[in-house]
Amino acid sequence: MGYPKIKHVRAFVIKGGEGGGGADYHDQGEGHWIDNHIATSMGRYPEYRQSRKSFGINVLGTLVVEIEADDGTVGFAVTTGGEPACYLVEKHFARFLEGRNPFEYERIWDQMYFGSQYYGRKGIVVNAISGVDLALWDLMGKLRQEPVYHMLGGAVRDELQFYATGARPDLAKEMGFIGGKLPLYHGPVEGDEGLKKNVELIADMRSKVGEDFWLMYDCWMALDVNYATKLAHKCHEYGLKWIEEAINPDDYWGYQQLKKNAPPGMLVTTGEHESTRWGFRMLLDMDCCDIIQPDVGWCGGVTELLKISALADAKGTLVVPHGSSVYSYHFVITRHNSPFAEFLMMAPKADHVAPMFHPQLLGEPIPEKGRMKVTALDKPGFGVELNPEVKLYRPYEH
Ligand SMILES: C[C@H](O)[C@H](O)[C@@H](O)[C@@H](O)C(=O)O
Ligand SMILES: [Mg+2]
């Protein structure tokens, strides 16, 4: 069957300055829960303790990748990467796509990764590769007129269920989510006083949500093994379900130790800042965690997530992708070892459900009562379109 070839690859950023939101979802306006004194490794510097934007968490901005086929069909995707990622897509990766059959996604991925191996392998380079790969899967779905999840093997269940990440697990319970993941507010630099506040918060939330609702802490790489161990044990009596990304993602040895130290029954999770099958194999082979949480817009895209997930499945490790809107939903619905998904509460007070990548994606499905029927995904590709109101800017051409 003759499919059109890839004619053009284009990379854009979203013009609009701070508070643009979208795929770089940390780029929010003032007063948003996601930037309110959340513990990070930069917290050791007082000037960077109150706001993650102050040290640049939103410095990159969104990357938009468009791939146009000969017949005019356009696939696109958004992820985190901004102008630096645009440069890589236009000046380096486009050469591996233009003129090719869009269904040669394995060959294209391989050439992007090994063509940039000498300077990439992780971080923004793999974000850019992920953005291209996601746009390719969107294009393939549009050319075949079927949703991406059909091409990944089809749904293994009729609906997705979500836990919510945000400052208000108590409200998330009322909205029908299966659990609530809190950001950690106080890191080691704030000593025992900060640790006490972290534990008091979980205790308070447990009193509000009752015994059965999941409560988790997201530590966003802020801790050391000793502090994380103390936090886990002090929160155990309040039924903390998992402690997430507690330490430096490169400290595989530390995660291995934390998993040994954690109280019986408490899960250790990580992976949102890890990339490729090789990085996740390290987490799996070194027994670093109980759940891996790749972000499909950062780990290498769908093509790489398929490999990562197979490795985890063989080991009996769950794969619960980091919140990445439709890009993870189309994957999670197709895998038994991905039993639930994350939903990031992007409303500033985490008090209502808003589309995660708002305002960039038209038709972005959102959970209803903490769930999403598979039929919400039944549109070609990832089932979303770029909002024409969002101003695109193409910093580089080729
Ligand atoms: C809430 C966390 O601090 C991060 O902002 C969040 O994006 C990420 O870690 C997550 O797991 O959702
Ligand atoms: Mg996280």
Coordinates of N, CA and C in Angstrom, one line a residue, residues 60-149:
L60 N 12.6 26.7 29.1 CA 12.6 26.2 27.7 C 11.3 26.5 26.9
G61 N 10.2 26.3 27.5 CA 8.9 26.5 26.8 C 8.6 25.3 25.9
T62 N 7.5 25.5 25.2 CA 6.9 24.4 24.4 C 7.7 24.2 23.1
L63 N 7.8 23.0 22.7 CA 8.3 22.7 21.3 C 7.1 22.1 20.5
V64 N 6.8 22.7 19.4 CA 5.7 22.1 18.5 C 6.4 21.6 17.3
V65 N 6.2 20.3 17.0 CA 6.8 19.7 15.8 C 5.6 19.4 14.8
E66 N 5.8 19.8 13.6 CA 4.8 19.5 12.5 C 5.5 18.7 11.4
I67 N 4.9 17.6 11.0 CA 5.4 16.8 9.9 C 4.3 16.7 8.8
E68 N 4.7 17.3 7.7 CA 3.7 17.3 6.6 C 4.0 16.3 5.5
A69 N 3.0 15.5 5.1 CA 3.2 14.5 4.0 C 3.0 15.1 2.7
D70 N 3.4 14.4 1.7 CA 3.2 14.8 0.3 C 1.7 15.2 0.0
D71 N 0.8 14.4 0.6 CA -0.6 14.7 0.3 C -1.2 15.8 1.1
G72 N -0.4 16.5 1.9 CA -0.9 17.6 2.7 C -1.3 17.2 4.1
T73 N -1.4 15.9 4.4 CA -1.7 15.5 5.7 C -0.6 16.0 6.7
V74 N -1.0 16.6 7.8 CA 0.0 17.1 8.8 C -0.2 16.4 10.2
G75 N 0.9 15.8 10.6 CA 0.9 15.3 12.0 C 1.6 16.3 12.9
F76 N 1.2 16.4 14.1 CA 2.0 17.3 15.0 C 2.0 16.8 16.4
A77 N 2.9 17.4 17.2 CA 2.9 17.1 18.7 C 3.5 18.2 19.4
V78 N 3.2 18.3 20.7 CA 3.9 19.3 21.6 C 4.6 18.6 22.7
T79 N 5.7 19.2 23.1 CA 6.4 18.7 24.3 C 7.2 19.9 24.8
T80 N 8.1 19.6 25.8 CA 9.0 20.6 26.4 C 10.3 20.7 25.6
G81 N 10.7 22.0 25.2 CA 11.9 22.0 24.5 C 12.3 23.4 23.9
G82 N 11.3 24.2 23.5 CA 11.5 25.5 23.1 C 12.5 25.7 22.0
E83 N 13.1 26.8 21.9 CA 14.0 27.1 20.7 C 15.2 26.2 20.6
P84 N 15.9 25.8 21.7 CA 17.0 24.9 21.5 C 16.5 23.6 20.8
A85 N 15.3 23.1 21.2 CA 14.8 21.9 20.5 C 14.5 22.1 19.1
C86 N 13.9 23.3 18.8 CA 13.6 23.7 17.4 C 14.9 23.6 16.6
Y87 N 16.0 24.1 17.1 CA 17.3 24.0 16.4 C 17.6 22.6 16.0
L88 N 17.5 21.7 17.0 CA 17.9 20.3 16.7 C 17.0 19.6 15.7
V89 N 15.7 19.9 15.8 CA 14.7 19.3 14.8 C 15.0 19.8 13.4
E90 N 15.2 21.1 13.3 CA 15.4 21.7 11.9 C 16.7 21.4 11.4
K91 N 17.8 21.6 12.2 CA 19.2 21.6 11.6 C 19.7 20.2 11.7
H92 N 19.2 19.3 12.5 CA 19.8 17.9 12.6 C 18.8 16.8 12.2
F93 N 17.6 16.8 12.9 CA 16.8 15.6 12.7 C 15.9 15.6 11.4
A94 N 15.6 16.7 10.9 CA 14.7 16.8 9.7 C 15.3 15.9 8.6
R95 N 16.6 15.9 8.5 CA 17.2 15.2 7.3 C 16.9 13.7 7.3
F96 N 16.6 13.2 8.5 CA 16.3 11.7 8.6 C 14.8 11.4 8.3
L97 N 14.0 12.5 8.1 CA 12.6 12.2 7.8 C 12.2 12.6 6.4
E98 N 12.6 13.8 5.9 CA 12.1 14.3 4.7 C 12.5 13.4 3.5
G99 N 11.4 13.0 2.7 CA 11.6 12.1 1.6 C 11.3 10.6 2.0
R100 N 11.1 10.4 3.3 CA 11.0 9.0 3.8 C 9.5 8.6 3.9
N101 N 9.3 7.3 4.0 CA 7.9 6.8 4.3 C 7.7 7.0 5.8
P102 N 6.6 7.7 6.2 CA 6.3 8.0 7.6 C 6.2 6.8 8.5
F103 N 6.0 5.6 7.9 CA 5.8 4.4 8.7 C 7.1 3.7 9.0
E104 N 8.2 4.3 8.5 CA 9.5 3.8 8.9 C 10.0 4.4 10.2
Y105 N 9.1 4.4 11.2 CA 9.5 5.1 12.5 C 10.6 4.5 13.3
E106 N 10.8 3.2 13.1 CA 12.0 2.6 13.8 C 13.3 3.1 13.2
R107 N 13.4 3.1 11.8 CA 14.6 3.6 11.2 C 14.8 5.1 11.5
I108 N 13.8 5.8 11.5 CA 13.9 7.3 11.7 C 14.3 7.5 13.2
W109 N 13.7 6.8 14.1 CA 14.1 7.0 15.5 C 15.6 6.6 15.7
D110 N 16.0 5.5 15.1 CA 17.4 5.0 15.2 C 18.4 6.0 14.7
Q111 N 18.0 6.6 13.6 CA 19.0 7.6 13.0 C 19.0 8.9 13.8
M112 N 17.8 9.3 14.3 CA 17.8 10.5 15.2 C 18.7 10.3 16.4
Y113 N 18.5 9.1 17.1 CA 19.2 8.9 18.3 C 20.7 8.7 18.1
F114 N 21.1 7.8 17.2 CA 22.5 7.5 17.0 C 23.2 8.6 16.2
G115 N 22.4 9.4 15.4 CA 23.0 10.6 14.8 C 23.3 11.7 15.7
S116 N 22.7 11.7 16.9 CA 23.0 12.7 18.0 C 23.6 12.1 19.2
Q117 N 24.0 10.8 19.1 CA 24.6 10.1 20.2 C 25.8 10.8 20.8
Y118 N 26.5 11.5 19.9 CA 27.8 12.1 20.4 C 27.5 13.3 21.2
Y119 N 26.3 13.8 21.2 CA 26.0 15.0 22.1 C 24.7 14.9 22.8
G120 N 24.0 13.8 22.6 CA 22.6 13.7 23.2 C 22.4 12.7 24.3
R121 N 21.6 11.6 24.0 CA 21.3 10.5 24.8 C 20.4 10.8 26.0
K122 N 20.3 12.0 26.4 CA 19.4 12.3 27.5 C 18.9 13.8 27.4
G123 N 18.0 14.2 28.2 CA 17.7 15.6 28.3 C 17.0 16.2 27.1
I124 N 17.4 17.4 26.8 CA 16.6 18.1 25.7 C 16.7 17.5 24.4
V125 N 17.8 16.8 24.1 CA 18.0 16.1 22.8 C 16.9 15.0 22.7
V126 N 16.7 14.3 23.7 CA 15.7 13.2 23.7 C 14.3 13.8 23.7
N127 N 14.1 15.0 24.4 CA 12.8 15.7 24.3 C 12.5 16.0 22.8
A128 N 13.5 16.5 22.1 CA 13.3 16.8 20.7 C 13.0 15.6 19.8
I129 N 13.8 14.5 20.1 CA 13.5 13.2 19.4 C 12.1 12.8 19.7
S130 N 11.7 12.9 21.0 CA 10.3 12.5 21.4 C 9.3 13.3 20.7
G131 N 9.5 14.6 20.5 CA 8.5 15.5 19.9 C 8.4 15.1 18.4
V132 N 9.5 14.8 17.7 CA 9.4 14.3 16.3 C 8.7 13.0 16.3
D133 N 9.0 12.1 17.2 CA 8.4 10.7 17.2 C 6.9 10.8 17.4
L134 N 6.5 11.6 18.4 CA 5.0 11.8 18.6 C 4.3 12.4 17.4
A135 N 4.9 13.3 16.8 CA 4.3 13.9 15.6 C 4.2 12.9 14.5
L136 N 5.2 12.0 14.4 CA 5.2 10.9 13.4 C 4.0 10.0 13.7
W137 N 3.8 9.6 14.9 CA 2.7 8.7 15.3 C 1.3 9.4 15.0
D138 N 1.3 10.7 15.2 CA 0.1 11.4 14.9 C -0.2 11.4 13.4
L139 N 0.9 11.6 12.6 CA 0.7 11.6 11.2 C 0.3 10.2 10.7
M140 N 0.9 9.1 11.2 CA 0.6 7.8 10.8 C -0.9 7.5 11.1
G141 N -1.4 7.9 12.3 CA -2.8 7.7 12.6 C -3.7 8.5 11.7
K142 N -3.3 9.7 11.3 CA -4.1 10.5 10.4 C -4.1 9.9 9.0
L143 N -3.0 9.3 8.6 CA -2.9 8.7 7.2 C -3.7 7.4 7.2
R144 N -3.7 6.7 8.3 CA -4.5 5.5 8.4 C -5.9 5.7 8.9
Q145 N -6.2 7.0 9.3 CA -7.5 7.3 9.9 C -7.9 6.4 11.0
E146 N -6.9 6.2 11.9 CA -7.2 5.5 13.2 C -6.4 6.1 14.3
P147 N -6.9 5.9 15.5 CA -6.2 6.5 16.7 C -4.9 5.7 17.0
V148 N -4.0 6.4 17.6 CA -2.7 5.8 17.9 C -2.9 4.5 18.7
Y149 N -3.8 4.5 19.7 CA -3.9 3.3 20.5 C -4.2 2.1 19.7

